[in-house]
CSV table of C-alpha atoms in Angstrom, one decimal:
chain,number,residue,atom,x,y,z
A,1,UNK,CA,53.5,114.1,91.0
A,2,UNK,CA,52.0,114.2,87.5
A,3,UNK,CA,50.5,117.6,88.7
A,4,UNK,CA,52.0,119.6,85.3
A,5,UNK,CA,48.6,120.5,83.9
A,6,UNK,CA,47.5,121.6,87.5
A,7,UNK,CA,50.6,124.6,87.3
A,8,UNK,CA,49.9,128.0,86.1
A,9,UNK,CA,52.5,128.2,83.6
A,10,UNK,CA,53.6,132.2,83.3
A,11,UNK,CA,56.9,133.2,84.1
A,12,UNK,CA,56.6,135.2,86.7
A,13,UNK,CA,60.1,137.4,87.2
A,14,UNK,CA,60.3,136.9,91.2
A,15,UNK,CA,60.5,133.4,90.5
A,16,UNK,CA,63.4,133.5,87.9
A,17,UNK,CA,66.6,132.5,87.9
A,18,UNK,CA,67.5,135.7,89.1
A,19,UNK,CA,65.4,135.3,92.3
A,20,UNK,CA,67.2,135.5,96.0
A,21,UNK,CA,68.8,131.5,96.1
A,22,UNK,CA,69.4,132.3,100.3
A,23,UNK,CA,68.6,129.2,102.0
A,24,UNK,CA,67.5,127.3,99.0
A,25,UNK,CA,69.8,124.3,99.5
A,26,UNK,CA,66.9,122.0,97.5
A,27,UNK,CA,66.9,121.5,93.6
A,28,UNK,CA,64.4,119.2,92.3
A,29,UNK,CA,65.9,117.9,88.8
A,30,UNK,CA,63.2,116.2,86.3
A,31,UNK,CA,63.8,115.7,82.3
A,32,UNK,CA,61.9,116.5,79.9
A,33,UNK,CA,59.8,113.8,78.0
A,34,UNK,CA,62.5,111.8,79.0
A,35,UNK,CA,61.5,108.4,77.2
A,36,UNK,CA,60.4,110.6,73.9
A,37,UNK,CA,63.5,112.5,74.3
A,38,UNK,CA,65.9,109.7,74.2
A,39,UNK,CA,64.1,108.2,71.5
A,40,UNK,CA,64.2,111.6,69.7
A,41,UNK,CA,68.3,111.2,70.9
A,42,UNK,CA,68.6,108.2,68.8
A,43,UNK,CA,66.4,109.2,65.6
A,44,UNK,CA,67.3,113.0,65.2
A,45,UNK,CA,64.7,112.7,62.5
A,46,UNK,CA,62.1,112.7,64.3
A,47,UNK,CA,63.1,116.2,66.2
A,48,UNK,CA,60.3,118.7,66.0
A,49,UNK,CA,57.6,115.7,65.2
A,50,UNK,CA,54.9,114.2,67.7
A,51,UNK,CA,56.6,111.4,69.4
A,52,UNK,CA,54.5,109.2,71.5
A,53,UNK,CA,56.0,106.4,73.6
A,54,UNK,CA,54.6,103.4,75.5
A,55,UNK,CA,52.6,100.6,74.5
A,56,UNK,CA,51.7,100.1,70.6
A,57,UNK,CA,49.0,98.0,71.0
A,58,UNK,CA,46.1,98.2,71.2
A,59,UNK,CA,45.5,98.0,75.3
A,60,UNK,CA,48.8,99.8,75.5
A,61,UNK,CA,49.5,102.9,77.7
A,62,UNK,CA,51.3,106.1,76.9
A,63,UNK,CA,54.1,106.8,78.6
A,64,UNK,CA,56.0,109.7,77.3
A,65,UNK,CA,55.1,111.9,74.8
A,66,UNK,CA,57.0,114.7,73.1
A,67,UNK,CA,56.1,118.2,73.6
A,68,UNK,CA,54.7,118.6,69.9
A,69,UNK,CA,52.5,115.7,70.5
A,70,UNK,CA,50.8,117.7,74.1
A,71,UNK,CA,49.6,120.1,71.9
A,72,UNK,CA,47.4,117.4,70.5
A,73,UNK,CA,46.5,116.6,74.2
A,74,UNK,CA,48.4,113.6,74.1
A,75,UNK,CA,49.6,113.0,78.1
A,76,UNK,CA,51.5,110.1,79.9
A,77,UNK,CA,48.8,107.6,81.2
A,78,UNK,CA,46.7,107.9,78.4
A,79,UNK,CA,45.6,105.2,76.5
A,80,UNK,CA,47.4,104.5,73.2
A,81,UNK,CA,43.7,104.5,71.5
A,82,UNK,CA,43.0,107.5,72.8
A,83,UNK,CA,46.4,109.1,71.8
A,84,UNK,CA,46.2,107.7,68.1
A,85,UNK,CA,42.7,109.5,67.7
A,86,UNK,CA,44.1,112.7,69.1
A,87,UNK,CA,47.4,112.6,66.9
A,88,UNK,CA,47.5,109.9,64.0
A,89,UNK,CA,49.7,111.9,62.6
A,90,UNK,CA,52.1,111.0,65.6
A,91,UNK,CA,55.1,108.6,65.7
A,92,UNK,CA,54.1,105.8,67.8
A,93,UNK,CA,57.5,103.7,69.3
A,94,UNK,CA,57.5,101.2,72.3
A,95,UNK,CA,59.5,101.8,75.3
A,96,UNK,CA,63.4,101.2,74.3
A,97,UNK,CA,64.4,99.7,77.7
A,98,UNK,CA,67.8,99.3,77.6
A,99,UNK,CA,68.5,102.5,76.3
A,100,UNK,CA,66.3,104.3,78.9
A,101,UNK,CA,68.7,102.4,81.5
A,102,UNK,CA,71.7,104.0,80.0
A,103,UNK,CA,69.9,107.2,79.8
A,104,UNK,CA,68.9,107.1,83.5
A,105,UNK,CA,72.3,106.3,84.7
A,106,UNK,CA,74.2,108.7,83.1
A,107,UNK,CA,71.6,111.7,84.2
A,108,UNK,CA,72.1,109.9,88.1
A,109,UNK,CA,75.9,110.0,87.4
A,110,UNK,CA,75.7,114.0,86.5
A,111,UNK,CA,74.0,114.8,89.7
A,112,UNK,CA,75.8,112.8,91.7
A,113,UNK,CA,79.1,114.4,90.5
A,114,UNK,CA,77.5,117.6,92.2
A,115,UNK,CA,76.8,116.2,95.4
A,116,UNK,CA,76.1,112.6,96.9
A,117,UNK,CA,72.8,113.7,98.5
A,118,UNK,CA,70.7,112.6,95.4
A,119,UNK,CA,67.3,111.2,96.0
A,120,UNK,CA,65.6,109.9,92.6
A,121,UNK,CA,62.2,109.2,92.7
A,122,UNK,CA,62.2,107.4,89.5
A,123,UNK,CA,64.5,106.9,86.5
A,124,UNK,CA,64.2,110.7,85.2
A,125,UNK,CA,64.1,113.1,88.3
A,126,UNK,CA,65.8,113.2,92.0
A,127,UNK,CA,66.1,115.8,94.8
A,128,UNK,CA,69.4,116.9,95.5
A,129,UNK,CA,70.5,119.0,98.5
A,130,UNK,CA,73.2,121.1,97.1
A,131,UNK,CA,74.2,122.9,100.8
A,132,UNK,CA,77.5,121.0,100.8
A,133,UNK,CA,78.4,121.7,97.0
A,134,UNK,CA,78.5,125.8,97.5
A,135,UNK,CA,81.6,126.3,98.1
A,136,UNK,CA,83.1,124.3,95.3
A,137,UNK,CA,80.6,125.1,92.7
A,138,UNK,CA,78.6,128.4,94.1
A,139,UNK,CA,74.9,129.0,94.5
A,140,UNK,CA,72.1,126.9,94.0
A,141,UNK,CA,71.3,128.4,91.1
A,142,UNK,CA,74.8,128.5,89.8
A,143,UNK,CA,74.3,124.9,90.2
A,144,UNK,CA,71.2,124.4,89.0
A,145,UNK,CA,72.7,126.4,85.4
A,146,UNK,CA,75.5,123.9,85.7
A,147,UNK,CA,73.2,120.8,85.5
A,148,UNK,CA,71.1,121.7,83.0
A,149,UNK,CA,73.7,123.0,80.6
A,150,UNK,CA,75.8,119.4,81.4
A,151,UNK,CA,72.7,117.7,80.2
A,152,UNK,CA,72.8,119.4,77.2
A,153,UNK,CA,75.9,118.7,76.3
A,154,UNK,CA,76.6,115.7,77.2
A,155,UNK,CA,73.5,113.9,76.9
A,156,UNK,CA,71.8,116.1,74.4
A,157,UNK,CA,68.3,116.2,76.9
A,158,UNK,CA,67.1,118.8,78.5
A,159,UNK,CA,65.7,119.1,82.1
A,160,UNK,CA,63.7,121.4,84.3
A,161,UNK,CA,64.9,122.4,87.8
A,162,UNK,CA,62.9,123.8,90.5
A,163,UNK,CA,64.8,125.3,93.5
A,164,UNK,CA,63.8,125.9,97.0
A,165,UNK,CA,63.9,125.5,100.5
A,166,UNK,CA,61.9,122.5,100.6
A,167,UNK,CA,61.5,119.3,98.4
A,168,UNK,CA,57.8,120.2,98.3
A,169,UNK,CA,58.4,123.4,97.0
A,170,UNK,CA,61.2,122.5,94.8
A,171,UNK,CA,58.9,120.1,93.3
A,172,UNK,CA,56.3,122.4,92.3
A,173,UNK,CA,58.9,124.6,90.9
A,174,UNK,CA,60.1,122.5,88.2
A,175,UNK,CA,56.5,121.5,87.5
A,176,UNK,CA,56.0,125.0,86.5
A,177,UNK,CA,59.5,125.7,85.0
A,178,UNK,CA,58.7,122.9,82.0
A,179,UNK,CA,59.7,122.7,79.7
A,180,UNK,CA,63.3,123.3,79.9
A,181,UNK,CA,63.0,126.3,82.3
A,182,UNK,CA,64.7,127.1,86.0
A,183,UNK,CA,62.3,128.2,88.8
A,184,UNK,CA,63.9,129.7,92.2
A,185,UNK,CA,61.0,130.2,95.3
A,186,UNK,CA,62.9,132.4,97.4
A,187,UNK,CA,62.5,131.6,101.0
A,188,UNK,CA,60.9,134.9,101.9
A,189,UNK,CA,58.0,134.4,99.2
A,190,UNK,CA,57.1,130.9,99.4
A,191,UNK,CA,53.4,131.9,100.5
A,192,UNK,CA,53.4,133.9,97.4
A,193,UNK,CA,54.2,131.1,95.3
A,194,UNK,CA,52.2,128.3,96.8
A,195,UNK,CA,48.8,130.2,97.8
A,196,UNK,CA,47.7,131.0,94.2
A,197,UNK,CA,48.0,127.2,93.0
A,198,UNK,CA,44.8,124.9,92.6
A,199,UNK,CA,44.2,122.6,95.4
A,200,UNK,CA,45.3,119.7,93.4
A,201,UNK,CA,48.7,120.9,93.0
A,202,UNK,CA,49.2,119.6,96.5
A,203,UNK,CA,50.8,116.4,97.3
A,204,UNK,CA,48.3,113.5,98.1
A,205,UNK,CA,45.4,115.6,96.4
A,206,UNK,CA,43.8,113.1,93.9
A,207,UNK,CA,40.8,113.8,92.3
A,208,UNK,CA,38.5,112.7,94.3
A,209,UNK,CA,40.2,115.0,97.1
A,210,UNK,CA,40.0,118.0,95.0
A,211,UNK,CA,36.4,117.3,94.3
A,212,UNK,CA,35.5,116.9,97.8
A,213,UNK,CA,37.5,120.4,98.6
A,214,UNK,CA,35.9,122.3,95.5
A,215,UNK,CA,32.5,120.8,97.7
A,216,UNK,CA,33.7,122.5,100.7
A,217,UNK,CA,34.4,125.8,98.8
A,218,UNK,CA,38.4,125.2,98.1
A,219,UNK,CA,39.7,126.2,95.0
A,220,UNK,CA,43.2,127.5,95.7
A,221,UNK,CA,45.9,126.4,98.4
A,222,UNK,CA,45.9,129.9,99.9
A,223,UNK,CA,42.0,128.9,100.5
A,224,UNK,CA,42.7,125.2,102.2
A,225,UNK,CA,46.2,127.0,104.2
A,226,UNK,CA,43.1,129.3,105.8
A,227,UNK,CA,40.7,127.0,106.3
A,228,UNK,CA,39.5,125.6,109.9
A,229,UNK,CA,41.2,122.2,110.1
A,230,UNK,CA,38.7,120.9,111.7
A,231,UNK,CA,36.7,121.1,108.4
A,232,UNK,CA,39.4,119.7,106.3
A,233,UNK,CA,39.4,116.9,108.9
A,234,UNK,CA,35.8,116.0,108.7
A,235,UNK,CA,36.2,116.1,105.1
A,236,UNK,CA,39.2,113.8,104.4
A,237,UNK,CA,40.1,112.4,107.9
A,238,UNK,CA,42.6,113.6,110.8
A,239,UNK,CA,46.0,112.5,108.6
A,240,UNK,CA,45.2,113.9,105.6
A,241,UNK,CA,43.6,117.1,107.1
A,242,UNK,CA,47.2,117.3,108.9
A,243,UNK,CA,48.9,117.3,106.6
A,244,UNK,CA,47.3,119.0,103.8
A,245,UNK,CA,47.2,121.8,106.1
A,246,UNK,CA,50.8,121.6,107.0
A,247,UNK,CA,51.7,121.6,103.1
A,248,UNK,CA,49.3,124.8,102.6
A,249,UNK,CA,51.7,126.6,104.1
A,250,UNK,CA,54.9,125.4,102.8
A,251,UNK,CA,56.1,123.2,105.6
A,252,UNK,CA,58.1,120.0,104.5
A,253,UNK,CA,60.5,119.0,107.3
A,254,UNK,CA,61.9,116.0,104.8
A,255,UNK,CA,65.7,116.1,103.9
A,256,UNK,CA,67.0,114.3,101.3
A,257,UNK,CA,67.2,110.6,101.4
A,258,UNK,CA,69.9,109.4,99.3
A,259,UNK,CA,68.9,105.2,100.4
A,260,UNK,CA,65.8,105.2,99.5
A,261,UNK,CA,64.8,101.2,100.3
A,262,UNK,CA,63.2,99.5,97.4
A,263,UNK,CA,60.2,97.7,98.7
A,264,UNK,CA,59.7,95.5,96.7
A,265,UNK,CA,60.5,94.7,92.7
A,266,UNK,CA,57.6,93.7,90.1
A,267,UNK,CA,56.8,93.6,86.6
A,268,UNK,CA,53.0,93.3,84.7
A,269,UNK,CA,52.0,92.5,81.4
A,270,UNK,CA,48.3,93.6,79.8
A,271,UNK,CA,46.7,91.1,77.1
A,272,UNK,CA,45.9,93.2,73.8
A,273,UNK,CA,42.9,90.8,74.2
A,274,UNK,CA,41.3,89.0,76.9
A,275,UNK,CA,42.8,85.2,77.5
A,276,UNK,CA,41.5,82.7,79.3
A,277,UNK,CA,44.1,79.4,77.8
A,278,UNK,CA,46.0,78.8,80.5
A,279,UNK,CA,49.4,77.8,78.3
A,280,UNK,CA,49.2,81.6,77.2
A,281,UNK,CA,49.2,82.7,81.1
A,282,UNK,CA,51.8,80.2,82.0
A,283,UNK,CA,54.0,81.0,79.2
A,284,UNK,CA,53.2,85.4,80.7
A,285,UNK,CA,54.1,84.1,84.5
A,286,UNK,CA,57.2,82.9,83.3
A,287,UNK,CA,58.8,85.8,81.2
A,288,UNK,CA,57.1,87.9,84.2
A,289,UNK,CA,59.5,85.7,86.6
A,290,UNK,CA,62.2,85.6,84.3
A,291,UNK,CA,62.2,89.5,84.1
A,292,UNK,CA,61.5,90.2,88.0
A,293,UNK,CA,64.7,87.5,88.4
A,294,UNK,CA,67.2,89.5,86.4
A,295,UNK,CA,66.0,93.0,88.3
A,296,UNK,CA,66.5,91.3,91.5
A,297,UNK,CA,69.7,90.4,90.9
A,298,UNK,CA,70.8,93.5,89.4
A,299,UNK,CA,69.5,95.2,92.2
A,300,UNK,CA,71.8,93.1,94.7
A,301,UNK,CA,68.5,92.1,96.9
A,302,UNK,CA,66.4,88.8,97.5
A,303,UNK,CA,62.9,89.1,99.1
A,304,UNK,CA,60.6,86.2,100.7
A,305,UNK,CA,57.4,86.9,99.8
A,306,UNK,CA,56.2,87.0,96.3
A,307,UNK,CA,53.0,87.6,94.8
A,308,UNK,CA,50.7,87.3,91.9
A,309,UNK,CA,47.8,90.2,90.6
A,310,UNK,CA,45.2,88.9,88.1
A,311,UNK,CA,43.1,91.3,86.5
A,312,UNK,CA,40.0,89.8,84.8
A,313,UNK,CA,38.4,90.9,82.0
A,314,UNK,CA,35.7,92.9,83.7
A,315,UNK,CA,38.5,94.7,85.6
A,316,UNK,CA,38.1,92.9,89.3
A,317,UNK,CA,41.5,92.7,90.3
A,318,UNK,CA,42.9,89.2,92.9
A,319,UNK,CA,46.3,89.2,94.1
A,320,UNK,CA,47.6,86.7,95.7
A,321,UNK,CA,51.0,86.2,97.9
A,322,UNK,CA,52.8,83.5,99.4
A,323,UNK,CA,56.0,83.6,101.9
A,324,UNK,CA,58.9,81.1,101.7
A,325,UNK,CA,61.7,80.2,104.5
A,326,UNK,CA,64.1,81.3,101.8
A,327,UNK,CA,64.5,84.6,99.9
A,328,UNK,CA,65.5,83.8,96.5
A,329,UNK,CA,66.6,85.7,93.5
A,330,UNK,CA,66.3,82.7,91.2
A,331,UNK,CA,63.5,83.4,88.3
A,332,UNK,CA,62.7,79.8,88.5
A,333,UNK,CA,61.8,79.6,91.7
A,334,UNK,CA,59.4,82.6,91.6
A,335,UNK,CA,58.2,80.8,88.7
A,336,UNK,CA,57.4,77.6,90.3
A,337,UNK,CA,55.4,79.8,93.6
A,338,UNK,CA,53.8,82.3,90.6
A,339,UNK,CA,51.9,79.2,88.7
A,340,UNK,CA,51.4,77.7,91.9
A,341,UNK,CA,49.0,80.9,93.3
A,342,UNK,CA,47.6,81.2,89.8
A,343,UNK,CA,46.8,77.3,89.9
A,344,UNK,CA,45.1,77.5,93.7
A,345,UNK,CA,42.9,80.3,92.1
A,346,UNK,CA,41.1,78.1,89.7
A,347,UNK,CA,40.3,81.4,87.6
A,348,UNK,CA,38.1,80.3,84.3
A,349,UNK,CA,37.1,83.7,83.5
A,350,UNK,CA,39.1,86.0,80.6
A,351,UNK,CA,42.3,87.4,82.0
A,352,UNK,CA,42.9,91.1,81.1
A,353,UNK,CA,46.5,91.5,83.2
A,354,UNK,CA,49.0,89.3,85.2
A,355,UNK,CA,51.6,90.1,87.1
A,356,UNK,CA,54.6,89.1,89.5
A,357,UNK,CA,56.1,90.8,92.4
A,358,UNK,CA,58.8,89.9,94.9
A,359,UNK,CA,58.7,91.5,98.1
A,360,UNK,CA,60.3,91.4,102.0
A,361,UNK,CA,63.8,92.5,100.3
A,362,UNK,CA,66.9,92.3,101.8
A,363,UNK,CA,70.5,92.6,100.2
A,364,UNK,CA,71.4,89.1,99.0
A,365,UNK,CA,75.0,89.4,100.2
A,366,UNK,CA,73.8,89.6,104.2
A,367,UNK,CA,71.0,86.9,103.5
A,368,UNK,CA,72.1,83.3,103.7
A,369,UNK,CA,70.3,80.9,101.3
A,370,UNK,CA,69.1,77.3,102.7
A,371,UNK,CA,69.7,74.5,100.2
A,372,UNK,CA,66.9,72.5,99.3
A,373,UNK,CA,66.9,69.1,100.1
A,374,UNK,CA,68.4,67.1,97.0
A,375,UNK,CA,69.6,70.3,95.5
A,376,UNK,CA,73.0,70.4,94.1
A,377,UNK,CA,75.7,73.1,95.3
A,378,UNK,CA,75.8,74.7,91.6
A,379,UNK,CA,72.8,74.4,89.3
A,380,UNK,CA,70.4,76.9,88.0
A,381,UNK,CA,71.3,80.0,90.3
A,382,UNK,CA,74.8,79.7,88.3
A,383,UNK,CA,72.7,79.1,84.9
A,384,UNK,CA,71.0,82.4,85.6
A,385,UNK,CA,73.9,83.9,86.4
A,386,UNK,CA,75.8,83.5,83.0
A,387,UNK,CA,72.2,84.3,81.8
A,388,UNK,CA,72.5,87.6,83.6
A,389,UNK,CA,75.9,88.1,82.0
A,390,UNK,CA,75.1,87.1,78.6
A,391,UNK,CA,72.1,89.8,78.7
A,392,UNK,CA,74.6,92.3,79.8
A,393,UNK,CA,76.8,92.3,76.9
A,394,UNK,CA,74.2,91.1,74.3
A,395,UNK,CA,70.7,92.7,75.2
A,396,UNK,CA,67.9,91.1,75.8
A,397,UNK,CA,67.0,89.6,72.8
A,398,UNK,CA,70.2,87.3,73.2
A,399,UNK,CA,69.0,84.6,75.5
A,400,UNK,CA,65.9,83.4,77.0
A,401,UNK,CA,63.6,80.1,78.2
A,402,UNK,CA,63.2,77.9,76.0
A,403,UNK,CA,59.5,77.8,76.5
A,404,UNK,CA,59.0,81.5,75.6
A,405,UNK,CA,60.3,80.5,72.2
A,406,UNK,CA,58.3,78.7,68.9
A,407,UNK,CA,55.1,80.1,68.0
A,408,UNK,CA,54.4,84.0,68.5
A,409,UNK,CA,51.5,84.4,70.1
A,410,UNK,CA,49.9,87.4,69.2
A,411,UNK,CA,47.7,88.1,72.5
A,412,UNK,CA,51.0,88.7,74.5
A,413,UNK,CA,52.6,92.7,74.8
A,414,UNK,CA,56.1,91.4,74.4
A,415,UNK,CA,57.9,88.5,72.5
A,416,UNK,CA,61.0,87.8,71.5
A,417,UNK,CA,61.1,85.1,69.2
A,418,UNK,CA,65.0,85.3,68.0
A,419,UNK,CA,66.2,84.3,72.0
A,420,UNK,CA,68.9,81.7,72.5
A,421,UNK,CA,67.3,78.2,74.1
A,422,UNK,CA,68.0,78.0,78.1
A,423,UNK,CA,66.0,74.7,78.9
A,424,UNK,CA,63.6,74.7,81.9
A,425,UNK,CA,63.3,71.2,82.3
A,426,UNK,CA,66.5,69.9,84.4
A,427,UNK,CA,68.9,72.4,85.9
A,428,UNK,CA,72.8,72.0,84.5
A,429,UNK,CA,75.1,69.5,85.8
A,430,UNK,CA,77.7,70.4,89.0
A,431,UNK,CA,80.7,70.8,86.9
């Protein structure tokens, strides 16, 4: 929700662990800094310094920073400029993907070994509805004690934990319990918790929104829970009016979803400056497929639709989409439709961004694949493949297209110039 600075941070002691847990069958688990921290993991070091992580360059973005470096005012989002003026005294690392993979999955393998109702919502926080797991490991806050001391130990992180009856609620609770704290909203004083909080500590509350209620008089939640809704509603329109109001007073019917159906599967890249050579956008399209490729096929899913976003130097943004017979999975052939949009948009102005997203997924094993006409049973779906495999034991850096090798070029966010060749000219022969 990204709501932390919104949260009033005092402990208050009818909101501490020791709190009345009754019918609070919803913890909201979210770590800590979770990309500084597991960068902190691997360099002890670095404990107790500013840690910043994200992009290094000069367009890059930040996205996690250790608690030392907040007290800077460096936050998530920020740009990496703006960070280094605020802290140049801070340690600056990029995002170590592969080991906040690991990370990730080990966290999700800790909560799922308390109950298989887990819903993450990204790589470092999930609901879980612990109802099911009393009886075997006690109280949700018994439970919520267990998770956080398991994280210590066996993942040296720490976590925040908000628990509640609702996944609302239980979100706002860990908010306020960071970092490293346990919050319990009894069901009996949820009012009590929620009224007090500024308006933009509600879901769906932007800034705009908050602006508009501050207009209107709004300040607090209590305040919006007790206004007219016909106000709210000819403020911010008849959905969000409905539920804003329904939030206000602390009702979220949701359970928790443990399928939550990716939509679709992407990847960007930002210029640290403007390009307009269209060998140096080709060259991005095609790591951009490459990338969106292996995630696909990780994730078990194909999709029939992909699409292209261009953001031009004076920050326009085009996308661009196009939908085949076939969902694929293959990096090449995303490639091949990517460079194709780009090409039909005849773009001659700077680029600032690019970026390649497959969507209309569906699991790969329940959708059959047409054969193109001419195209060999085995060929380059089993070249990416052993790719795939390669990359698994090796890392990244082991193998890549051979045209994202030779010459750095120093415009693009990412390069890795010690890859092994895979030719994109002529798929393997049937063997």
């Amino acid at each position: 929700m990204g709501r932390s600075q919104a949260l009033p941070k005092g402990r208050d002691p009818r909101f501490g662990p020791g709190a009345d847990d009754a019918g609070c069958d919803i913890l909201h688990v979210d770590m800590d800094a979770f990309f500084a921290s597991v960068a902190v993991r691997a360099r002890p070091e670095l404990r107790g310094r500013p840690v910043i992580v994200g992009g290094v360059g000069p367009r890059g973005v930040v996205s996690s920073a250790s608690y030392e470096a907040r007290r800077f005012g460096v936050r998530s989002a920020m740009p990496t400029a703006r960070a280094r003026a605020l802290c140049p005294r801070g340690i600056f690392l990029p995002v170590d993907g592969p080991a906040i993979g690991e990370a990730s999955r080990a966290v999700m393998a800790i909560f799922r070994d308390v109950t298989p109702l887990v819903e993450p919502l990204s790589s470092d926080e999930a609901f879980l509805d612990v109802s099911g797991a009393r009886r075997l490991l006690g109280a949700p806050t018994e439970i919520a004690h267990l998770i956080r001391r398991r994280m210590r130990d066996e993942q040296q992180l720490t976590c925040s934990v908000g628990v509640a009856p609702t996944k609302f609620v239980a979100k706002l609770g860990s908010t306020r319990a960071k970092p490293d704290g346990l919050i319990v909203v009894p069901a009996g004083l949820v009012l009590e918790f929620l009224h007090p909080l500024p308006v933009d500590a509600l879901w769906g509350v932007g800034e705009r929104a908050a602006e508009t209620l501050r207009r209107l008089g709004l300040t607090t939640v209590g305040e919006i829970a007790h206004a007219p809704v016909g106000m709210l509603r000819g403020a911010l329109g008849e959905a969000a009016a409905a539920h804003l109001h329904e939030l206000s007073w602390g009702r979220d019917p949701r359970g928790v979803s443990p399928e939550r159906e990716e939509k679709s599967i992407g990847a960007e890249m930002t210029y640290d400056t403007d390009v307009a050579d269209p060998a140096v956008i080709r060259k991005s399209l095609l790591a951009l497929a490459d990338k969106v490729g292996a995630r696909l096929r990780g994730a078990g899913v194909v999709g029939r639709t992909v699409a292209i976003k261009v953001r031009l130097a004076d920050f326009r943004t085009v996308n661009r989409s196009r939908t085949v017979h076939t969902s694929t999975d293959m990096s090449r052939e995303i490639f091949e439709i990517s460079w194709a949009l780009f090409t039909a948009l005849g773009a001659r102005e700077h680029i600032r961004l690019v970026g390649v997203r497959v969507e209309g997924l569906t699991p790969a094993a329940t959708t059959s694949r047409q054969l193109s006409l001419g195209e060999p049973e085995r060929g380059w779906r089993e070249a990416e493949a052993a790719r795939d495999a390669v990359i698994a034991r090796f890392g990244p850096a082991g193998l890549g297209p051979a045209s994202l090798l030779g010459r750095s070029d120093p415009r693009r966010t990412e390069n890795h110039p010690h890859s092994a060749v895979v030719p994109l000219s002529d798929p393997p022969s049937p063997s």
